[in-house]
CSV table of C-alpha atoms in Angstrom, one decimal:
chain,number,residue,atom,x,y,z
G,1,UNK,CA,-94.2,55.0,-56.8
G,2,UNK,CA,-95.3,51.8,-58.2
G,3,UNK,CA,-93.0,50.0,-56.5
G,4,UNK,CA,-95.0,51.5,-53.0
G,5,UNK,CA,-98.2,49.8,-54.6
G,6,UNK,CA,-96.5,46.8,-54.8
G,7,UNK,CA,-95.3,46.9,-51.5
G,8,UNK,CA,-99.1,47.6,-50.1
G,9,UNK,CA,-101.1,45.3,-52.4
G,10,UNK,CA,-98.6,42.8,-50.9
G,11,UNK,CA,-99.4,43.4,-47.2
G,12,UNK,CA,-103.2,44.3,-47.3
G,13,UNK,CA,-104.3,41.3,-49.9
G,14,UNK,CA,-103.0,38.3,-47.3
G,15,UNK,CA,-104.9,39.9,-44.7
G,16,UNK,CA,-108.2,40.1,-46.3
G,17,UNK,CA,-107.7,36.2,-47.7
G,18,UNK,CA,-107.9,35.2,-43.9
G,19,UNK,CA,-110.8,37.9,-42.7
G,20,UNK,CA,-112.6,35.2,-45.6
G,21,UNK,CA,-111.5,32.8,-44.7
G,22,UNK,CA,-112.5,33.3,-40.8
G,23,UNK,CA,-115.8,33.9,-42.2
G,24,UNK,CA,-116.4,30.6,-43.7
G,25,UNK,CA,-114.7,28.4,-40.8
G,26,UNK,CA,-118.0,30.2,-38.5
G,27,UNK,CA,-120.0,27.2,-36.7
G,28,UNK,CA,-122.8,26.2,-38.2
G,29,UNK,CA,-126.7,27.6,-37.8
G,30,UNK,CA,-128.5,26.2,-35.3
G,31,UNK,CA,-131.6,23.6,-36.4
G,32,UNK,CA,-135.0,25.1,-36.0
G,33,UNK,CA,-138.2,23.4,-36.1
G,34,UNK,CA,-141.3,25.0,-34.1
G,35,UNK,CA,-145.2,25.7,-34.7
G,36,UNK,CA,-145.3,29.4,-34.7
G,37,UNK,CA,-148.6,28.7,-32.3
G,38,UNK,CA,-148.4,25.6,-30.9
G,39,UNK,CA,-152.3,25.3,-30.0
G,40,UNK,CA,-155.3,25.4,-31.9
G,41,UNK,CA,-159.0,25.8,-30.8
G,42,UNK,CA,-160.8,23.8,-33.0
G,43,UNK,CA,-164.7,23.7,-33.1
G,44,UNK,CA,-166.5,21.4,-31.8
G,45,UNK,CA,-168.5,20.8,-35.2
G,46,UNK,CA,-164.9,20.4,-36.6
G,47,UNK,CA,-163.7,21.8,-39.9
G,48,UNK,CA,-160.3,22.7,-41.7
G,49,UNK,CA,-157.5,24.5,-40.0
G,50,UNK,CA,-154.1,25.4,-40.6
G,51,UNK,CA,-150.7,26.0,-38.6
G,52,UNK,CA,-147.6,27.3,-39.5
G,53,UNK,CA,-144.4,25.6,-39.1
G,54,UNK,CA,-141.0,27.3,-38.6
G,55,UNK,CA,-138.2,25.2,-39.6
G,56,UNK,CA,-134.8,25.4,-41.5
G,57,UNK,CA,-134.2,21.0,-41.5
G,58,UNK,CA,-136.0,18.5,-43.5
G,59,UNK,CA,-138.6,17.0,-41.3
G,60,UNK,CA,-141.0,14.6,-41.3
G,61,UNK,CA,-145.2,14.2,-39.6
G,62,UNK,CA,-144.5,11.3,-37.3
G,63,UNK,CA,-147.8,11.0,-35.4
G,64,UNK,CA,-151.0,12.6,-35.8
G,65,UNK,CA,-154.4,11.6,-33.1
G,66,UNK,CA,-157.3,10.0,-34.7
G,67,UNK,CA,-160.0,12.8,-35.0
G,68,UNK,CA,-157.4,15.0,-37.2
G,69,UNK,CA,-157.3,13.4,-41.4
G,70,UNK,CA,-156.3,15.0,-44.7
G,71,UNK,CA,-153.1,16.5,-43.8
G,72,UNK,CA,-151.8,18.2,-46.8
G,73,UNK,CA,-147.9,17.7,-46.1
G,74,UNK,CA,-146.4,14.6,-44.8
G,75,UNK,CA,-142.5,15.6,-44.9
G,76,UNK,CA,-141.0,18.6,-46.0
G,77,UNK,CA,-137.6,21.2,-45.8
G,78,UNK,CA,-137.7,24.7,-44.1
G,79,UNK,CA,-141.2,27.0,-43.4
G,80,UNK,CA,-144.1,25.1,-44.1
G,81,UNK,CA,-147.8,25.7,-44.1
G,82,UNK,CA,-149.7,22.6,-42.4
G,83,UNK,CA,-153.7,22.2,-43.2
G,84,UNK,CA,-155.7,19.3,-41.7
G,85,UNK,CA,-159.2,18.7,-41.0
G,86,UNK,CA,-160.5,18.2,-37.2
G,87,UNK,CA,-163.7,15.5,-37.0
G,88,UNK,CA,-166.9,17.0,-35.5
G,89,UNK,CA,-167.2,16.0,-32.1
G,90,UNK,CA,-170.6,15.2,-30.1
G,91,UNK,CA,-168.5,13.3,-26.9
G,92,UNK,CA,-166.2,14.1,-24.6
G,93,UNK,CA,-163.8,16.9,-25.0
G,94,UNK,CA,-161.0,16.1,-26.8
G,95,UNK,CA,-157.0,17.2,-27.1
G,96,UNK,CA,-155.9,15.7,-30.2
G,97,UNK,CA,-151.9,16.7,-31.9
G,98,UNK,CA,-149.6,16.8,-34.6
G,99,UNK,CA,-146.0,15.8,-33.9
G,100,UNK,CA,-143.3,16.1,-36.7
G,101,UNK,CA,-139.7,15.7,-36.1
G,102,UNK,CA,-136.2,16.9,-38.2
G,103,UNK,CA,-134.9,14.3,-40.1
G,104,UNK,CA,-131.1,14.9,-39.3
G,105,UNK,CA,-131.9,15.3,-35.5
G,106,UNK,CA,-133.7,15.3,-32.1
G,107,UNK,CA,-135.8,18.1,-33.0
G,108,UNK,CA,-139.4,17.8,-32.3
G,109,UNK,CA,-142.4,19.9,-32.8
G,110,UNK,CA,-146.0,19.3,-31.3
G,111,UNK,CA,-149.2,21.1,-32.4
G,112,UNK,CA,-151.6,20.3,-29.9
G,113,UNK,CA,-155.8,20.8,-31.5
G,114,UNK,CA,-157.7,21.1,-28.5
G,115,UNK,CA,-161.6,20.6,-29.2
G,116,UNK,CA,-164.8,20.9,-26.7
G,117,UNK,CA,-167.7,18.7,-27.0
G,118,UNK,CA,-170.4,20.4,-28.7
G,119,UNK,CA,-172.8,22.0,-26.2
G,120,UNK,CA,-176.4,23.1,-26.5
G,121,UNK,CA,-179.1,23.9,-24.5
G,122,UNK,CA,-181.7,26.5,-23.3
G,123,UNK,CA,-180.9,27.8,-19.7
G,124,UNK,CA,-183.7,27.6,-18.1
G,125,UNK,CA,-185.3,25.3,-20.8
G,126,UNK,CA,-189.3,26.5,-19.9
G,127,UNK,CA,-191.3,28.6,-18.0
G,128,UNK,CA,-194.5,29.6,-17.4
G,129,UNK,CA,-196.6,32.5,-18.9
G,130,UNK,CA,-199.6,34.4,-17.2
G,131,UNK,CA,-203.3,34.8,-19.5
G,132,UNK,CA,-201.9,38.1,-20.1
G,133,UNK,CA,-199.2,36.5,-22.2
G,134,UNK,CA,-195.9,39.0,-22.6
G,135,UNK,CA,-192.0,39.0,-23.5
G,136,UNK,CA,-189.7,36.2,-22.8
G,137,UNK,CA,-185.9,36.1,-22.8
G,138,UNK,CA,-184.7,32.6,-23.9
G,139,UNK,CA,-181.1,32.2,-23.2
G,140,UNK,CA,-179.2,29.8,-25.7
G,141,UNK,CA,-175.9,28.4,-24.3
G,142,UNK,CA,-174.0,27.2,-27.6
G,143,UNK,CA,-170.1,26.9,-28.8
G,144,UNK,CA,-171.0,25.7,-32.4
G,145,UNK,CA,-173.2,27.2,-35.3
G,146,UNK,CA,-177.1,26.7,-34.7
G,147,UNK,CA,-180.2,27.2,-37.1
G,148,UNK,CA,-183.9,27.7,-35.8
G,149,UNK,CA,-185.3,24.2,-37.2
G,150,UNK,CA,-188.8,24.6,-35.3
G,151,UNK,CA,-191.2,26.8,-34.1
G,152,UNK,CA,-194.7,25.8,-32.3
G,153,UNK,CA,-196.8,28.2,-31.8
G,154,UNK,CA,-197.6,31.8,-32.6
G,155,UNK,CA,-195.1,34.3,-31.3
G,156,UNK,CA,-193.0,36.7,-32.2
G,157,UNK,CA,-188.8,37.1,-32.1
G,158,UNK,CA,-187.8,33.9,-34.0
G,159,UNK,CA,-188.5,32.4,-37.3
G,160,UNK,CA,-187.6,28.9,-39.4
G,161,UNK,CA,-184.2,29.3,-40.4
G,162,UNK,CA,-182.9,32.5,-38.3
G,163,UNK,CA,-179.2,31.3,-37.5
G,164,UNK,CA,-175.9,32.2,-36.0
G,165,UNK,CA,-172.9,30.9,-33.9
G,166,UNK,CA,-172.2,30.7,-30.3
G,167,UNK,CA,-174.8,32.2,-27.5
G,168,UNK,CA,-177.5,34.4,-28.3
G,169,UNK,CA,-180.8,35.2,-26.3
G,170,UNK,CA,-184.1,35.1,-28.5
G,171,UNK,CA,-186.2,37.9,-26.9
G,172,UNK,CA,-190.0,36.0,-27.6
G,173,UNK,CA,-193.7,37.9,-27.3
G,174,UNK,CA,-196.5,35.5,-27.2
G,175,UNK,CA,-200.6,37.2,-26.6
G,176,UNK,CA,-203.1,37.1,-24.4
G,177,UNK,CA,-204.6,33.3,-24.0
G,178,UNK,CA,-208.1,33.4,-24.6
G,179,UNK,CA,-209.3,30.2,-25.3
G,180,UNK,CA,-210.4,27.4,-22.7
G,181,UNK,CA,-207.0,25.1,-23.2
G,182,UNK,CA,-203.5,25.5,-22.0
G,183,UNK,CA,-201.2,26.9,-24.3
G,184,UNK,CA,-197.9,25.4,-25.2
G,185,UNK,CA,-195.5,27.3,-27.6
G,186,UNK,CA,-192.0,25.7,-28.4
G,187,UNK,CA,-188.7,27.1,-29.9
G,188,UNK,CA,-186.1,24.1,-31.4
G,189,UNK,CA,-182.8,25.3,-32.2
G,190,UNK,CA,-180.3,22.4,-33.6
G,191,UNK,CA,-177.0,22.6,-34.5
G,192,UNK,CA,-176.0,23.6,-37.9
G,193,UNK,CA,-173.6,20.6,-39.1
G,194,UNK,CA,-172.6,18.9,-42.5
G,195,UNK,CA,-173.9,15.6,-43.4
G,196,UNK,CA,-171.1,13.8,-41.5
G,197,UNK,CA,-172.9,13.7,-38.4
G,198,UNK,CA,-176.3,13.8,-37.0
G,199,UNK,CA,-177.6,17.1,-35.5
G,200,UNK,CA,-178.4,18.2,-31.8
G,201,UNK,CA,-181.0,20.1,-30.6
G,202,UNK,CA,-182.1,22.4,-27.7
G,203,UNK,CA,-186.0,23.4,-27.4
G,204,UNK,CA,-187.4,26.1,-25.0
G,205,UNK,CA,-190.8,26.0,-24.2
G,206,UNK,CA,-193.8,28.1,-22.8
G,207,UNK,CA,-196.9,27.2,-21.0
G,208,UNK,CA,-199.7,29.1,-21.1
G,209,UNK,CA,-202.3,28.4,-18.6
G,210,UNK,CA,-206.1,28.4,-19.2
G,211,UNK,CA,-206.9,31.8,-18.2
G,212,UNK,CA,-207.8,32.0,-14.2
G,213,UNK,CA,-207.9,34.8,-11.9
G,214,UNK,CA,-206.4,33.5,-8.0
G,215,UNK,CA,-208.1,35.7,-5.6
G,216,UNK,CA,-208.3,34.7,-1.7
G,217,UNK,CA,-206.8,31.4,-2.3
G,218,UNK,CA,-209.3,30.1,-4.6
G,219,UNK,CA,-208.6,30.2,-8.5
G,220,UNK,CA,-211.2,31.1,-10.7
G,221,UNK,CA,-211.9,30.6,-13.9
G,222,UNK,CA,-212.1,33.5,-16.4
G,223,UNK,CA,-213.6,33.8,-20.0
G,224,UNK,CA,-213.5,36.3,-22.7
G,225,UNK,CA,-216.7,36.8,-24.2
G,226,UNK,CA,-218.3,38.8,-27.4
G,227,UNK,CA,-217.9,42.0,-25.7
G,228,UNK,CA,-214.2,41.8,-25.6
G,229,UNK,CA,-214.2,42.0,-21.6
G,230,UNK,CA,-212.6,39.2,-19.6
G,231,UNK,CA,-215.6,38.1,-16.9
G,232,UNK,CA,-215.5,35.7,-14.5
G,233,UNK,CA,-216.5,32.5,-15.2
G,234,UNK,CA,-217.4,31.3,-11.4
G,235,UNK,CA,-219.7,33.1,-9.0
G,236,UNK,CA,-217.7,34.9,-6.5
G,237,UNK,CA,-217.2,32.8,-3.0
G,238,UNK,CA,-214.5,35.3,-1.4
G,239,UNK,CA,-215.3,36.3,2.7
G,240,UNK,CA,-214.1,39.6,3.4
G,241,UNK,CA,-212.2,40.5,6.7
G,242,UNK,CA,-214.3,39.5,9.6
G,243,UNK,CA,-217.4,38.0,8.0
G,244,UNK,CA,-218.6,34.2,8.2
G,245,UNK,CA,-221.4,33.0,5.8
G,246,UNK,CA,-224.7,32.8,7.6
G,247,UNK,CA,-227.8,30.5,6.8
G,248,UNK,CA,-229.8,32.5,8.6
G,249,UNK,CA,-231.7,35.3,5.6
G,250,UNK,CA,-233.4,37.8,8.4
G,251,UNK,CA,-230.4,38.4,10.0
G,252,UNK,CA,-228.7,41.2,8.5
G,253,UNK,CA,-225.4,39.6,8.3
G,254,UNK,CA,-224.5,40.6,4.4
G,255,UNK,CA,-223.0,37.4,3.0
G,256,UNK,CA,-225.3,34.3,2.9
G,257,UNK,CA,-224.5,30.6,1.5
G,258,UNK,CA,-226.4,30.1,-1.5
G,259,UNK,CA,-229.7,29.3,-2.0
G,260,UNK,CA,-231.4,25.6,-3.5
G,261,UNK,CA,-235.0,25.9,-3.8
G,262,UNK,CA,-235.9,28.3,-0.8
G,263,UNK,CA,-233.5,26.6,1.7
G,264,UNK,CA,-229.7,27.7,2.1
G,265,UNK,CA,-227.2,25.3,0.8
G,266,UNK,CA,-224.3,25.0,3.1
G,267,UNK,CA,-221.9,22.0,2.0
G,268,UNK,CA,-218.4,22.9,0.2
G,269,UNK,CA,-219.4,21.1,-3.2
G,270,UNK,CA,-223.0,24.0,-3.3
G,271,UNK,CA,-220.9,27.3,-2.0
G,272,UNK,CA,-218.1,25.8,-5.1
G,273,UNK,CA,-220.3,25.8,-7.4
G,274,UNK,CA,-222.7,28.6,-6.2
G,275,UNK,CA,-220.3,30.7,-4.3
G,276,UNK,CA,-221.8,33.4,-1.6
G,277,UNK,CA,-224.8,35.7,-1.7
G,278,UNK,CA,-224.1,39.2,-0.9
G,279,UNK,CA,-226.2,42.5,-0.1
G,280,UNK,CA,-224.8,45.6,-1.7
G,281,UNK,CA,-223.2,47.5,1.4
G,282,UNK,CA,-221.0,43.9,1.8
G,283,UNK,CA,-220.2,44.0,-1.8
G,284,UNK,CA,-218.8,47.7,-1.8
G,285,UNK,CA,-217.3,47.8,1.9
G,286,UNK,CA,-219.7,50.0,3.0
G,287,UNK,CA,-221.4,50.1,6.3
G,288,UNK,CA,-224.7,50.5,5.3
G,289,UNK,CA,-226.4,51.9,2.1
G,290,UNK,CA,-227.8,55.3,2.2
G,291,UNK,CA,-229.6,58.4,0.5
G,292,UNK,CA,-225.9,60.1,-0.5
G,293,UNK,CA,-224.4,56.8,-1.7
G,294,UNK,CA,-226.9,54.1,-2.9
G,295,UNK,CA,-225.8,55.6,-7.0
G,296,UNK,CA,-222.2,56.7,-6.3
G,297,UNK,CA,-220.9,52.6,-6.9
G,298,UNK,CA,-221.2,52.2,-10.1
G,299,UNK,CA,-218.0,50.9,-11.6
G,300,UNK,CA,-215.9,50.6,-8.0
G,301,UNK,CA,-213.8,47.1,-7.6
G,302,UNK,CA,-216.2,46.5,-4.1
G,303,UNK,CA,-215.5,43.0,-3.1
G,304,UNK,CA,-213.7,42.3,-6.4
G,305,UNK,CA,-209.7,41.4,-6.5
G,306,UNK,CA,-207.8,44.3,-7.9
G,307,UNK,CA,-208.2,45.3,-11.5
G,308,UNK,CA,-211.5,44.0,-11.3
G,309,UNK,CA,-214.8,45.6,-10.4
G,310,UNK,CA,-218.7,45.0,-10.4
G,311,UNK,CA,-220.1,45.4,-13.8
G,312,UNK,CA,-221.9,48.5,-14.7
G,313,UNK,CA,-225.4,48.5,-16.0
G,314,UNK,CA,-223.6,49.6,-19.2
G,315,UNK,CA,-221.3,46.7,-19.2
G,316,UNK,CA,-224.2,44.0,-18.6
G,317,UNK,CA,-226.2,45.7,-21.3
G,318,UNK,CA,-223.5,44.6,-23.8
G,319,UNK,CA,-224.0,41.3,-23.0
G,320,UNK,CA,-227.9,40.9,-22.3
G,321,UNK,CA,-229.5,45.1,-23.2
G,322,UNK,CA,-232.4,44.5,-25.3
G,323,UNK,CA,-230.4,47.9,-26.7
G,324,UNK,CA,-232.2,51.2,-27.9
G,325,UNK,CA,-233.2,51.9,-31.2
G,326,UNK,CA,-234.4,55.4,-31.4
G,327,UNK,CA,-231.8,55.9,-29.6
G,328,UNK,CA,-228.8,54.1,-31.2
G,329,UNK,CA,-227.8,51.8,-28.7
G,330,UNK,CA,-227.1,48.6,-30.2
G,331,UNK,CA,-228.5,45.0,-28.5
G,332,UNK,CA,-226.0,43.2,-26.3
G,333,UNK,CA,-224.1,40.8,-27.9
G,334,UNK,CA,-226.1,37.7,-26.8
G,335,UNK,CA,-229.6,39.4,-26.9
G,336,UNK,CA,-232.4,37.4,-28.8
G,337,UNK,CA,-235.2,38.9,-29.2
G,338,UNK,CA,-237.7,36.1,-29.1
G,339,UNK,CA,-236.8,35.5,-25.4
G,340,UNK,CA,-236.1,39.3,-24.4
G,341,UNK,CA,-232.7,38.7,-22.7
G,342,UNK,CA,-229.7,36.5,-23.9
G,343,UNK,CA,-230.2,32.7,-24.1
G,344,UNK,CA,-228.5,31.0,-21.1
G,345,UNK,CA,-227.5,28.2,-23.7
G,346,UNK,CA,-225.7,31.1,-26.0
G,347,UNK,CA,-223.9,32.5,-22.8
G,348,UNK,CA,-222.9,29.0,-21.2
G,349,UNK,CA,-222.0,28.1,-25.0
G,350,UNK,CA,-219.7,30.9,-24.9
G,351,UNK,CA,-218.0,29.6,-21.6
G,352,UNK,CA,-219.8,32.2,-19.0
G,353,UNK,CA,-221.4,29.3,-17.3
G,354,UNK,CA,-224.4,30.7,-15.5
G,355,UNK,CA,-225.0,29.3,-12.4
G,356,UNK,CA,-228.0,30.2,-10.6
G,357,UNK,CA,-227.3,30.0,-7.3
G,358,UNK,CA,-230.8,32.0,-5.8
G,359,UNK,CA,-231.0,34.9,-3.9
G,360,UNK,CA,-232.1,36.6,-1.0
G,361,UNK,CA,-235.2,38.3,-1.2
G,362,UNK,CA,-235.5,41.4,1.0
G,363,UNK,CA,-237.6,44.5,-1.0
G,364,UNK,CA,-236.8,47.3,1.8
G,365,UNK,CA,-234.2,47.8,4.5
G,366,UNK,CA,-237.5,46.9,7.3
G,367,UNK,CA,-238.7,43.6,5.3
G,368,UNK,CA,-237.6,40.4,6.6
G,369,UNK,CA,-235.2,38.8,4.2
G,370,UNK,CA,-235.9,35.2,2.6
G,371,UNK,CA,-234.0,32.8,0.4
G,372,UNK,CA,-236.3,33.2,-2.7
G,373,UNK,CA,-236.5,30.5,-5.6
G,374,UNK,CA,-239.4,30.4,-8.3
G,375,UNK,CA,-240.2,26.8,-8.5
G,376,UNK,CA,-239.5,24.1,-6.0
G,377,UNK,CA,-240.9,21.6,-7.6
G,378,UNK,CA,-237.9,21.2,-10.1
G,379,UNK,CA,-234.3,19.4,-8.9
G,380,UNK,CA,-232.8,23.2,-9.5
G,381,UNK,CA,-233.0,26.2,-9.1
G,382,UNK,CA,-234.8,28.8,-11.8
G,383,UNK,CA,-233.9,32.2,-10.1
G,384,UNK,CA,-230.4,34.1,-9.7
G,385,UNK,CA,-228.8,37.7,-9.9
G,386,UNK,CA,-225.3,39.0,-10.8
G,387,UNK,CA,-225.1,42.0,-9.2
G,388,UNK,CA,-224.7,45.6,-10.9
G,389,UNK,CA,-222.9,48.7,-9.2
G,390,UNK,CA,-225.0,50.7,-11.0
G,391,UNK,CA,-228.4,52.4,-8.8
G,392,UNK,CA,-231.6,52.3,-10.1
G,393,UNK,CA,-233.8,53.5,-7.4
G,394,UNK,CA,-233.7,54.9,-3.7
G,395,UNK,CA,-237.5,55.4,-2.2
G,396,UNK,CA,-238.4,56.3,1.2
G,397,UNK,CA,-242.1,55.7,1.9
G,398,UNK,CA,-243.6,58.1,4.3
G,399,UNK,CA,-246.1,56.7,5.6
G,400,UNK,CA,-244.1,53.4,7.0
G,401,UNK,CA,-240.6,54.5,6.8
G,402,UNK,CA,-238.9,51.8,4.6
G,403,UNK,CA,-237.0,52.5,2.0
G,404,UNK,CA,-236.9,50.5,-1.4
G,405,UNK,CA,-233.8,50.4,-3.2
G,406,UNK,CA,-232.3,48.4,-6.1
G,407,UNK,CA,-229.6,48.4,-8.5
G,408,UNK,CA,-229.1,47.0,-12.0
G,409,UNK,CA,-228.7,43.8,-11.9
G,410,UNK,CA,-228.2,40.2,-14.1
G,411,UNK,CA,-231.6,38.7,-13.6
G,412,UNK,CA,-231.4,34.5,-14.4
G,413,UNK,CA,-234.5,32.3,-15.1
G,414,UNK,CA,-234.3,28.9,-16.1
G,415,UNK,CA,-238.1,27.8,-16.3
G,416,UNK,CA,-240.5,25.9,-18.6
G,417,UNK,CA,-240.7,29.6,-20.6
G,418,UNK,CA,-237.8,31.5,-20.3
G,419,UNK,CA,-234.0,30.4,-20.1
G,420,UNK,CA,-232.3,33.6,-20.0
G,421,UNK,CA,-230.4,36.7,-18.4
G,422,UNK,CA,-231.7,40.2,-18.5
G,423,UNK,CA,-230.8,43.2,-17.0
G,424,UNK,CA,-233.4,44.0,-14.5
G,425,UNK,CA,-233.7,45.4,-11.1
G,426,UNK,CA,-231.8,43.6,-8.2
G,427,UNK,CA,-232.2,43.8,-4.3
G,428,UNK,CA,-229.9,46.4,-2.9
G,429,UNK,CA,-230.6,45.3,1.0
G,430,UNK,CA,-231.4,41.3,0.0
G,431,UNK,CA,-228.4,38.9,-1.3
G,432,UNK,CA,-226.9,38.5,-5.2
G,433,UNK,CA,-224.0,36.4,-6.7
G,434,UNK,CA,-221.1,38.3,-7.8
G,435,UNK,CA,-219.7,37.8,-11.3
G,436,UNK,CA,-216.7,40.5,-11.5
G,437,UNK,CA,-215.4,42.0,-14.9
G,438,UNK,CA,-211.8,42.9,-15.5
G,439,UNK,CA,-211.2,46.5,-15.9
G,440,UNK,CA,-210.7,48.0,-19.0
G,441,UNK,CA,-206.8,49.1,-20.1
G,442,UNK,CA,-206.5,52.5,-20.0
């Protein structure tokens, strides 16, 4: 029996001496050296990064480009872990790499750091905002970090210091501009960098116009005043469809030029400043006024642009209303007592500009109409209206067959006594400036 072990011990042992020895006469492993990814995005503000290196030779950093410093390995032997810090960059875009080669061969491994030139802007950079103000969506176009670093004016949807990377859209609410200038409000947005480079900046802006109303092609000029109601701050000079201005006060026509001391005025420069006269049917598109519709204007747009609308006797008593004590109606809100109507210095001082442009006088629909002005001795004029919509009287007289009718109106008079606006009794059938008042939001 133990001469069969022997015998097997003695055949098996030899073979498994050369299975060994096979093993160890194998060929050799191959050499590896590779960036597991051989790119890197670096950004454009620059900053550390880091890249893995697969290898099983010595090897040695051969070459690096100028914009990448601080490498933390030089040479090395197998897997290695690369950092390296990437410049900011404010030029051209860049491709910048690593190469490293094995020591005991041709082996050669590039990391290539590709790196964008930092970008940033507003797109569009401005625009324009109506009187009404409203919400803005300003676009920022970025591929670094960025801080808000100013803010000019009052809105809302940014702040000093807000901050994040990349694009973003700053959704911006500014008010209503109710002031006499133009309006500029700016948003500055730099980039958020270290000390080793100087930051850049993007800044969106809005303009605000002074407040105007564009009605017919000509642009007015608006005001708000104490009342909180946006007037106009320019007597009306709009033609409606099919009417021409006429010199001519007896003739019926419905829109007149403008008055200057009894005589019509009929350059440009006097119908700019003093706009049109109109009678009432002109100023509410009616063909003529009559017993079922003389008091059934009051508050209608008329001859106004839309949204707009001839002021009630209400809404010129809140400017001028000498007001009801017993029966708790307050004084308008430019009324002075002393001279019984609201000082045309307080109004104009308030930027309502009265203009007093005359008026035709006509007391019934059967008188003959005449451009009426209190004192032609003086170098202007000392008598105007604004018309109301709201009726204050509608008479027939028997015996002759006229009819008187007037509305509330904005009585001016600028004379030796009296400088001042009152709400009085205009000509319904005779010829008023028009001062329209934006309607109220509902």
């Amino acid at each position: 029996m133990k001469k069969k072990i022997y015998l097997w011990a003695a055949f098996v042992l030899p073979l498994l001496f050369v299975a060994c020895s096979d093993d160890k006469n194998d060929d050799p492993v191959d050499p590896v050296l590779k960036f597991k990814e051989a790119e890197v995005i670096a950004d454009p503000a620059g900053g550390t990064y880091t890249a893995e290196l697969e290898s099983n030779v010595a090897w040695t950093v051969t070459s690096k480009s100028s914009n990448i410093s601080s490498l933390n390995m030089e040479s090395g032997k197998g897997n290695a872990t690369l950092s390296f810090f990437v410049s900011p960059k404010t030029g051209d875009d860049v491709t910048g790499n690593i190469t490293v080669k094995a020591a005991s061969s041709a082996l050669t491994a590039v990391l290539t750091v590709k790196q964008d030139k930092i970008s940033i802007a507003f797109v569009p950079a401005d625009t324009t905002a109506s009187m009404d103000g409203g919400e803005f969506k300003a676009k920022l176009v970025c591929n670094t970090e960025w801080e808000v670093t100013g803010v000019a004016g009052s809105f809302e949807g940014a702040d000093l210091g807000d901050s994040g990377k990349g694009d973003h859209t700053f959704t911006l609410k500014i008010g209503a501009n109710e002031s006499e200038e133009t309006l500029v409000y700016e948003l500055t947005v730099s980039t958020k960098f270290s000390p080793l480079m100087e930051a850049m900046e993007a800044t969106y802006t809005i303009t605000q116009g002074v407040p105007s109303l564009e009605y017919g092609g000509v642009t007015y000029k608006i005001v708000k005043l104490a009342d909180d109601r946006w007037w106009m701050a320019e007597n009306l000079r709009y033609l409606p469809a099919g009417k021409t201005p006429s010199s001519d006060p007896a003739d019926g026509n419905g829109v007149w030029y403008p008055g200057f001391l009894g005589e019509p005025a009929t350059d440009a420069a006097s119908v700019e400043k003093m706009g049109y006269l109109y009678d009432y049917a002109t100023a509410f598109g009616v063909s003529e006024i009559t017993a079922s519709n003389w008091n059934q204007q009051e508050g209608k747009q008329g001859i106004c642009p839309e949204g707009w609308h001839i002021p009630t006797k209400a809404e010129l008593d809140a400017l001028a209303g000498a007001g009801n004590e017993a029966e708790g109606i307050a004084p308008g809100k430019y009324y002075v007592a002393e001279q019984k109507g609201a000082p045309l210095a307080d109004l104009n001082g308030a930027g309502f500009d009265v203009v007093l442009s005359g008026a035709i006088n006509k007391t019934t629909d059967q008188a003959e109409g005449k451009y009426a002005s209190n004192a032609k001795d003086l170098d202007y004029n000392s008598l105007g209206y604004f018309m109301g919509s709201t009726g204050y009287q509608f008479k027939l007289n028997d015996k002759t067959g006229a009819t008187t009718a007037q509305s509330y109106s904005m009585l001016l008079t600028n004379n030796a006594t009296y400088q001042r606006a009152q709400v009085m009794y205009g000509p319904i059938f005779g010829g008023q400036a028009v001062r329209c008042i934006k309607d109220e939001a509902k």
